[in-house]
Short mmCIF file of C-alpha atoms in Angstrom, two decimals:
data_model
loop_
_atom_site.label_atom_id
_atom_site.label_comp_id
_atom_site.label_asym_id
_atom_site.label_seq_id
_atom_site.Cartn_x
_atom_site.Cartn_y
_atom_site.Cartn_z
CA MET A 1 66.83 -152.38 -41.64
CA SER A 2 69.07 -154.78 -43.49
CA GLU A 3 70.01 -152.43 -46.29
CA VAL A 4 73.03 -150.19 -45.75
CA LYS A 5 72.48 -146.68 -47.03
CA LYS A 6 74.99 -144.01 -47.83
CA PHE A 7 74.59 -141.05 -45.47
CA LEU A 8 76.40 -137.79 -46.19
CA TYR A 9 76.57 -135.01 -43.61
CA VAL A 10 77.25 -131.71 -45.33
CA ASN A 11 78.85 -129.01 -43.19
CA ARG A 12 78.92 -125.54 -44.74
CA LYS A 13 78.73 -123.33 -41.67
CA ALA A 14 81.36 -122.06 -39.24
CA PRO A 15 81.10 -123.13 -35.58
CA TYR A 16 79.98 -121.00 -32.60
CA GLY A 17 78.19 -118.24 -34.55
CA SER A 18 75.28 -120.67 -34.77
CA ILE A 19 74.53 -124.06 -33.27
CA TYR A 20 74.40 -126.00 -36.57
CA ALA A 21 77.96 -127.38 -36.38
CA LEU A 22 77.55 -128.68 -32.83
CA GLU A 23 74.12 -130.21 -33.31
CA SER A 24 75.18 -131.70 -36.65
CA LEU A 25 78.02 -133.45 -34.85
CA GLU A 26 75.52 -134.83 -32.34
CA VAL A 27 73.56 -136.42 -35.20
CA VAL A 28 76.75 -137.94 -36.61
CA LEU A 29 77.59 -139.54 -33.25
CA ILE A 30 74.11 -141.00 -32.80
CA GLY A 31 73.93 -142.05 -36.46
CA ALA A 32 77.21 -143.94 -36.13
CA ALA A 33 75.41 -146.58 -34.06
CA PHE A 34 73.22 -147.54 -37.03
CA ASP A 35 75.99 -149.21 -39.07
CA GLN A 36 75.33 -147.19 -42.20
CA ASP A 37 77.90 -145.96 -44.73
CA VAL A 38 78.76 -142.54 -43.27
CA THR A 39 80.67 -139.72 -44.94
CA LEU A 40 81.28 -136.19 -43.70
CA ALA A 41 81.81 -133.27 -46.09
CA PHE A 42 83.27 -129.94 -45.08
CA LEU A 43 83.08 -127.13 -47.59
CA ASP A 44 82.56 -123.38 -47.70
CA ASP A 45 82.63 -122.00 -44.12
CA GLY A 46 82.25 -125.55 -42.83
CA VAL A 47 86.04 -125.96 -43.12
CA TYR A 48 86.38 -123.63 -40.10
CA GLN A 49 84.88 -126.40 -37.96
CA LEU A 50 88.09 -128.41 -38.39
CA VAL A 51 90.61 -125.61 -37.79
CA LYS A 52 92.88 -126.49 -34.85
CA GLY A 53 93.92 -124.41 -31.86
CA LYS A 54 90.51 -123.04 -30.90
CA ASN A 55 89.95 -121.40 -27.52
CA THR A 56 86.33 -120.66 -26.71
CA GLU A 57 86.83 -119.73 -23.07
CA ALA A 58 86.24 -116.01 -23.48
CA ILE A 59 82.99 -116.47 -25.42
CA GLY A 60 81.67 -118.73 -22.68
CA MET A 61 80.87 -121.67 -24.94
CA LYS A 62 82.09 -125.24 -24.67
CA ASN A 63 84.86 -126.04 -27.14
CA PHE A 64 83.60 -129.11 -28.97
CA SER A 65 86.72 -129.55 -31.15
CA PRO A 66 87.79 -132.71 -29.22
CA THR A 67 84.62 -134.45 -30.41
CA TYR A 68 85.92 -134.41 -34.01
CA SER A 69 89.00 -136.30 -32.83
CA ALA A 70 86.73 -138.97 -31.35
CA LEU A 71 84.96 -139.63 -34.67
CA GLY A 72 87.46 -142.36 -35.59
CA ASP A 73 86.41 -144.32 -32.48
CA TYR A 74 82.84 -144.21 -33.80
CA ASP A 75 83.99 -145.67 -37.14
CA VAL A 76 83.42 -142.34 -38.87
CA THR A 77 86.51 -142.39 -41.01
CA LYS A 78 85.62 -140.66 -44.26
CA ILE A 79 86.01 -136.93 -43.76
CA TYR A 80 86.27 -134.97 -46.99
CA VAL A 81 87.42 -131.35 -46.98
CA GLU A 82 87.16 -129.25 -50.11
CA LYS A 83 90.41 -127.84 -51.45
CA GLU A 84 88.83 -124.77 -53.07
CA SER A 85 87.09 -123.83 -49.81
CA LEU A 86 90.37 -124.07 -47.88
CA GLU A 87 92.24 -122.00 -50.45
CA ALA A 88 89.56 -119.31 -50.62
CA ARG A 89 89.98 -118.86 -46.86
CA GLY A 90 93.78 -118.86 -46.83
CA LEU A 91 93.88 -122.24 -45.11
CA THR A 92 95.86 -125.40 -45.76
CA LEU A 93 95.60 -128.96 -44.46
CA GLY A 94 98.22 -127.98 -41.86
CA ASP A 95 95.74 -125.57 -40.26
CA LEU A 96 93.30 -128.40 -39.56
CA MET A 97 93.09 -130.84 -36.67
CA ASP A 98 94.93 -134.10 -37.17
CA LEU A 99 92.06 -136.60 -37.26
CA LYS A 100 93.00 -140.29 -37.21
CA TYR A 101 91.35 -143.68 -37.18
CA GLU A 102 92.61 -147.21 -36.72
CA ASP A 103 92.02 -149.35 -39.79
CA GLU A 104 90.73 -152.73 -38.64
CA ASP A 105 91.32 -154.17 -42.12
CA ASP A 106 94.98 -153.17 -42.02
CA ASP A 107 96.19 -154.50 -38.65
CA TRP A 108 94.76 -151.43 -36.87
CA ALA A 109 97.22 -149.12 -38.60
CA GLU A 110 96.64 -145.46 -37.74
CA LYS A 111 95.42 -143.54 -40.77
CA ASP A 112 94.30 -140.00 -41.60
CA SER A 113 90.53 -139.48 -41.65
CA ILE A 114 90.73 -136.18 -43.47
CA ARG A 115 91.04 -136.29 -47.22
CA VAL A 116 91.32 -133.04 -49.16
CA VAL A 117 89.35 -133.25 -52.41
CA SER A 118 88.60 -130.90 -55.28
CA ALA A 119 85.13 -129.41 -55.80
CA SER A 120 84.68 -131.76 -58.72
CA GLU A 121 85.52 -134.79 -56.54
CA MET A 122 83.18 -133.44 -53.87
CA ALA A 123 80.43 -133.24 -56.50
CA ASP A 124 80.97 -136.93 -57.28
CA ILE A 125 80.81 -137.82 -53.57
CA MET A 126 77.52 -135.92 -53.17
CA ASP A 127 76.05 -137.46 -56.28
CA THR A 128 76.41 -141.04 -55.08
CA GLN A 129 74.64 -140.65 -51.69
CA ASP A 130 71.26 -141.99 -50.63
CA ILE A 131 70.66 -139.47 -47.85
CA VAL A 132 72.19 -136.01 -47.62
CA LEU A 133 71.75 -134.32 -44.26
CA SER A 134 72.53 -130.63 -44.17
CA PHE A 135 72.03 -128.41 -41.18
CA MET B 1 72.08 -140.90 -61.09
CA ALA B 2 70.60 -137.46 -61.15
CA MET B 3 70.38 -135.31 -58.06
CA LEU B 4 67.89 -132.64 -57.06
CA HIS B 5 69.55 -129.65 -55.44
CA ILE B 6 67.31 -127.41 -53.34
CA VAL B 7 68.46 -123.85 -52.67
CA ASN B 8 66.57 -121.46 -50.38
CA LYS B 9 68.90 -118.46 -49.97
CA SER B 10 69.04 -115.30 -52.03
CA PRO B 11 72.22 -115.49 -54.11
CA PHE B 12 72.66 -111.78 -53.49
CA GLU B 13 73.12 -112.50 -49.79
CA ARG B 14 74.85 -115.86 -49.55
CA ASN B 15 76.92 -118.21 -51.69
CA SER B 16 74.57 -121.22 -51.49
CA LEU B 17 73.47 -121.05 -55.13
CA GLU B 18 77.02 -120.42 -56.33
CA SER B 19 78.31 -123.36 -54.30
CA CYS B 20 75.41 -125.52 -55.46
CA LEU B 21 76.09 -124.75 -59.14
CA LEU B 22 79.76 -125.57 -58.60
CA HIS B 23 78.76 -129.04 -57.36
CA ALA B 24 75.70 -129.85 -59.48
CA LYS B 25 76.62 -132.44 -62.07
CA PRO B 26 75.33 -132.32 -65.65
CA GLY B 27 71.76 -133.63 -65.75
CA ALA B 28 70.97 -132.52 -62.21
CA THR B 29 68.09 -130.21 -61.36
CA VAL B 30 68.42 -127.12 -59.19
CA LEU B 31 65.18 -126.01 -57.52
CA LEU B 32 65.02 -122.50 -56.08
CA ILE B 33 62.59 -122.00 -53.19
CA GLU B 34 61.94 -119.30 -50.59
CA ASP B 35 64.37 -116.34 -50.97
CA ALA B 36 66.40 -118.16 -53.63
CA VAL B 37 63.75 -117.56 -56.30
CA VAL B 38 65.05 -114.01 -56.83
CA GLY B 39 68.13 -115.58 -58.41
CA ALA B 40 66.17 -116.70 -61.47
CA ALA B 41 65.07 -113.22 -62.58
CA GLN B 42 66.23 -111.60 -65.81
CA GLY B 43 68.42 -108.52 -65.82
CA THR B 44 70.30 -109.20 -62.60
CA VAL B 45 74.05 -109.42 -62.13
CA LEU B 46 73.54 -113.19 -61.99
CA SER B 47 71.34 -113.70 -65.06
CA ASP B 48 74.30 -114.62 -67.29
CA ARG B 49 75.49 -117.15 -64.71
CA ILE B 50 72.01 -118.70 -64.61
CA GLN B 51 71.83 -118.77 -68.41
CA LYS B 52 75.16 -120.56 -68.52
CA ALA B 53 74.13 -123.04 -65.80
CA LEU B 54 71.13 -124.01 -67.95
CA GLU B 55 73.55 -125.51 -70.48
CA SER B 56 74.27 -128.39 -68.09
CA VAL B 57 71.55 -128.46 -65.41
CA LYS B 58 67.80 -127.94 -65.30
CA LEU B 59 66.53 -125.03 -63.24
CA ALA B 60 63.14 -124.74 -61.56
CA VAL B 61 61.58 -122.23 -59.18
CA LEU B 62 58.70 -122.63 -56.76
CA GLY B 63 55.87 -120.48 -58.17
CA ALA B 64 54.32 -119.70 -54.78
CA ASP B 65 57.57 -118.17 -53.55
CA LEU B 66 58.00 -116.26 -56.81
CA GLU B 67 54.53 -114.70 -56.51
CA ALA B 68 55.07 -113.88 -52.85
CA ARG B 69 58.11 -111.84 -53.84
CA GLY B 70 56.36 -110.02 -56.67
CA ILE B 71 58.37 -111.54 -59.49
CA ALA B 72 56.32 -112.29 -62.61
CA GLN B 73 56.98 -115.58 -64.41
CA GLU B 74 57.62 -113.62 -67.63
CA LYS B 75 60.59 -111.98 -65.92
CA LEU B 76 62.44 -115.24 -65.40
CA VAL B 77 65.54 -116.18 -67.35
CA ASP B 78 64.44 -118.22 -70.39
CA GLY B 79 64.47 -121.94 -69.75
CA VAL B 80 63.67 -121.78 -66.02
CA ASN B 81 60.64 -123.91 -65.14
CA VAL B 82 57.99 -122.89 -62.63
CA VAL B 83 56.58 -125.62 -60.36
CA ASP B 84 53.98 -125.72 -57.58
CA TYR B 85 54.35 -127.73 -54.35
CA ALA B 86 53.03 -130.84 -56.13
CA GLY B 87 55.72 -130.27 -58.75
CA PHE B 88 58.29 -129.94 -55.96
CA VAL B 89 57.19 -133.38 -54.68
CA ASP B 90 57.48 -134.78 -58.22
CA LEU B 91 61.01 -133.41 -58.53
CA VAL B 92 62.00 -135.17 -55.30
CA THR B 93 60.52 -138.51 -56.40
CA GLY B 94 61.83 -138.07 -59.95
CA HIS B 95 65.47 -137.77 -58.87
CA ASP B 96 67.63 -140.44 -57.26
CA ASN B 97 68.56 -138.28 -54.31
CA ASN B 98 68.35 -134.69 -53.10
CA GLN B 99 70.36 -132.19 -51.18
CA SER B 100 69.36 -128.93 -49.49
CA TRP B 101 71.96 -126.15 -49.64
CA LEU B 102 71.25 -124.54 -46.28
CA MET C 1 56.91 -143.26 -52.10
CA LYS C 2 57.79 -143.01 -48.45
CA PHE C 3 59.21 -139.71 -47.14
CA THR C 4 60.93 -138.49 -44.02
CA ILE C 5 61.08 -134.73 -43.55
CA LEU C 6 63.64 -132.88 -41.43
CA ILE C 7 62.77 -129.37 -40.21
CA ASN C 8 65.66 -127.36 -38.76
CA GLU C 9 63.98 -124.03 -37.99
CA GLY C 10 61.21 -122.84 -35.74
CA PRO C 11 57.99 -121.27 -36.97
CA TYR C 12 57.83 -117.61 -38.09
CA GLN C 13 61.54 -116.68 -37.93
CA HIS C 14 62.22 -118.60 -41.12
CA GLN C 15 60.01 -119.98 -43.88
CA SER C 16 61.23 -123.56 -43.53
CA SER C 17 58.33 -124.86 -41.43
CA ASP C 18 55.82 -123.29 -43.87
CA SER C 19 57.63 -124.78 -46.87
CA ALA C 20 57.76 -128.19 -45.22
CA LEU C 21 54.06 -128.04 -44.32
CA HIS C 22 53.08 -127.23 -47.91
CA PHE C 23 55.41 -129.95 -49.20
CA VAL C 24 53.94 -132.55 -46.83
CA GLN C 25 50.37 -131.56 -47.76
CA ALA C 26 51.19 -131.86 -51.47
CA ALA C 27 52.90 -135.22 -50.96
CA LEU C 28 49.90 -136.59 -49.05
CA GLU C 29 47.51 -135.31 -51.73
CA LYS C 30 49.55 -137.20 -54.31
CA GLY C 31 49.15 -140.40 -52.31
CA HIS C 32 52.67 -140.57 -50.89
CA GLU C 33 53.37 -141.77 -47.37
CA ILE C 34 55.00 -139.52 -44.78
CA PHE C 35 56.95 -141.93 -42.60
CA ARG C 36 58.04 -139.25 -40.15
CA VAL C 37 58.54 -135.51 -39.69
CA PHE C 38 61.55 -134.85 -37.49
CA PHE C 39 62.05 -131.49 -35.78
CA TYR C 40 65.63 -130.52 -34.92
CA HIS C 41 67.60 -127.40 -33.92
CA ASP C 42 65.12 -124.53 -33.41
CA GLY C 43 62.65 -126.67 -35.34
CA VAL C 44 61.58 -128.11 -31.99
CA ASN C 45 59.75 -124.82 -31.38
CA ASN C 46 57.13 -125.92 -33.91
CA GLY C 47 55.90 -128.28 -31.22
CA THR C 48 54.76 -125.89 -28.51
CA ARG C 49 51.05 -125.58 -27.84
CA LEU C 50 51.62 -122.21 -26.11
CA ALA C 51 52.19 -120.22 -29.31
CA VAL C 52 49.52 -117.55 -29.80
CA PRO C 53 50.12 -115.81 -33.12
CA PRO C 54 47.85 -112.89 -34.14
CA GLN C 55 44.44 -114.06 -35.36
CA ASP C 56 45.08 -113.01 -38.95
CA ASP C 57 48.30 -115.04 -39.06
CA ARG C 58 48.66 -118.79 -39.56
CA ASN C 59 49.19 -120.93 -36.46
CA LEU C 60 51.94 -123.30 -37.51
CA PRO C 61 52.02 -125.55 -34.42
CA LYS C 62 48.25 -125.99 -34.74
CA GLU C 63 48.51 -126.70 -38.46
CA TRP C 64 51.06 -129.43 -37.81
CA SER C 65 48.87 -130.89 -35.05
CA ALA C 66 45.82 -130.85 -37.33
CA LEU C 67 47.72 -132.48 -40.18
CA ALA C 68 49.03 -135.14 -37.81
CA GLU C 69 45.53 -135.89 -36.61
CA ALA C 70 44.05 -136.03 -40.10
CA HIS C 71 46.76 -138.27 -41.56
CA GLY C 72 48.25 -140.06 -38.57
CA LEU C 73 51.61 -138.34 -39.06
CA ASP C 74 54.50 -139.18 -36.76
CA LEU C 75 55.79 -135.78 -35.60
CA VAL C 76 59.00 -136.30 -33.62
CA ILE C 77 60.83 -133.63 -31.66
CA CYS C 78 64.49 -134.27 -30.87
CA ILE C 79 64.86 -134.62 -27.12
CA ALA C 80 68.33 -133.09 -26.84
CA ALA C 81 67.37 -130.05 -28.94
CA ALA C 82 64.06 -129.75 -27.07
CA GLN C 83 65.69 -129.81 -23.65
CA ARG C 84 68.02 -126.99 -24.69
CA ARG C 85 65.07 -124.88 -25.83
CA GLY C 86 62.45 -125.72 -23.23
CA VAL C 87 60.02 -127.85 -25.21
CA MET C 88 58.72 -130.50 -22.80
CA ASP C 89 56.12 -133.20 -22.59
CA ALA C 90 54.59 -134.11 -19.23
CA ASP C 91 56.96 -137.00 -18.54
CA GLU C 92 60.07 -135.04 -19.41
CA ALA C 93 58.92 -131.99 -17.40
CA LYS C 94 58.37 -134.23 -14.39
CA ARG C 95 61.72 -135.93 -14.85
CA GLN C 96 63.44 -132.53 -14.97
CA GLY C 97 61.48 -131.22 -11.97
CA LEU C 98 59.79 -128.51 -14.03
CA ASP C 99 56.42 -126.93 -13.21
CA ALA C 100 54.93 -127.12 -16.72
CA ASP C 101 54.98 -128.85 -20.07
CA ASN C 102 54.14 -127.30 -23.42
CA ILE C 103 54.16 -129.98 -26.13
CA ALA C 104 51.45 -129.60 -28.77
CA PRO C 105 49.02 -132.46 -29.58
CA GLY C 106 50.28 -134.93 -32.16
CA PHE C 107 53.97 -134.34 -31.36
CA ARG C 108 56.17 -136.72 -29.41
CA ILE C 109 59.65 -136.32 -28.00
CA SER C 110 62.30 -138.88 -28.86
CA GLY C 111 65.95 -139.31 -29.76
CA LEU C 112 68.03 -138.48 -32.82
CA GLY C 113 68.01 -142.14 -33.77
CA GLN C 114 64.48 -141.53 -35.02
CA LEU C 115 65.90 -139.24 -37.72
CA ILE C 116 68.46 -141.79 -38.85
CA GLU C 117 65.82 -144.54 -38.81
CA GLY C 118 63.60 -142.26 -40.92
CA GLY C 119 66.39 -141.99 -43.48
CA ILE C 120 66.87 -145.74 -43.53
CA GLN C 121 63.17 -146.61 -43.76
CA SER C 122 62.13 -143.95 -46.29
CA ASP C 123 62.66 -143.67 -50.03
CA ARG C 124 63.47 -139.97 -49.75
CA LEU C 125 64.55 -137.62 -46.97
CA VAL C 126 64.06 -133.90 -47.57
CA VAL C 127 65.63 -131.22 -45.36
CA PHE C 128 64.00 -127.84 -44.72
CA GLY C 129 66.09 -125.31 -42.84
CA ASP C 130 67.91 -122.04 -43.10
#
């Protein structure tokens, strides 16, 4: 297990209507322990997973939004959100949670994990992966 | 690098194929399996889109799924390849990486 | 080549388990190695031995068990997903204080790390889901 592979987690589904978003996040957290090159992609309805200000109390489900904020502590720092998907849903970066990580190579400076990219940039990101996990 | 994209949803129901085609780079292959095979038929509202996609990517459909849905191979958009499960395996090994558009 | 397969859906509701089974059979026939088949989400339901489909229908859990026996496949059910959905082996049932287990022969229950390891160890990982 010496070789580092590029793992991409593709999220295209909204949370709560199905369990995919939650259980996908569980894989990301476990996978983080394997010291691989991890990237998360949010496109299509997957962008709803990152929308802030959720309250799940009345639907009786646990709100797992705080887990996304913890990703930086697991060294999951590359979170790409597709611009076209946001725009199609009337969303902007300001509607999303503020996800941060501390950059150990830059005196632990706090940096944004979320990077908004175009569909064409997202295509390039997908193309260069070894393993693409979609749920 | 060339990627194999695997789509399994009817494009008349969900946007998986549309999203896949938006992200498939020139030289990639898009394989339609399960309900997605209906997207490769001639004379649908999507046939022109499929025809256009063939200018930059290769398109294949899983023959078993096509037959199960009563679509004859002759009714496919020209240029779409039909593969069996062994051909599906070959497509996976013949591309650098693969992605399922669930 | 060496493959790991991820199955995200249970039998019958969706075609993904059928598609994966046919894919694995074809890969084995071509001389490829299946490093692991990992069952996640509702996919864990492929691993119950208590499924009794009508006689004229295929029995997917049994087909997976038979394939595992014939080819020494490593069929792994995610423990967290299995606990949520009530798929248990004898040890886990005992640990949880339950009165029964239901895991099918040839399957084993383990953690999500087995999926990641499958990705690392294999040449290709293919996902079947909905």
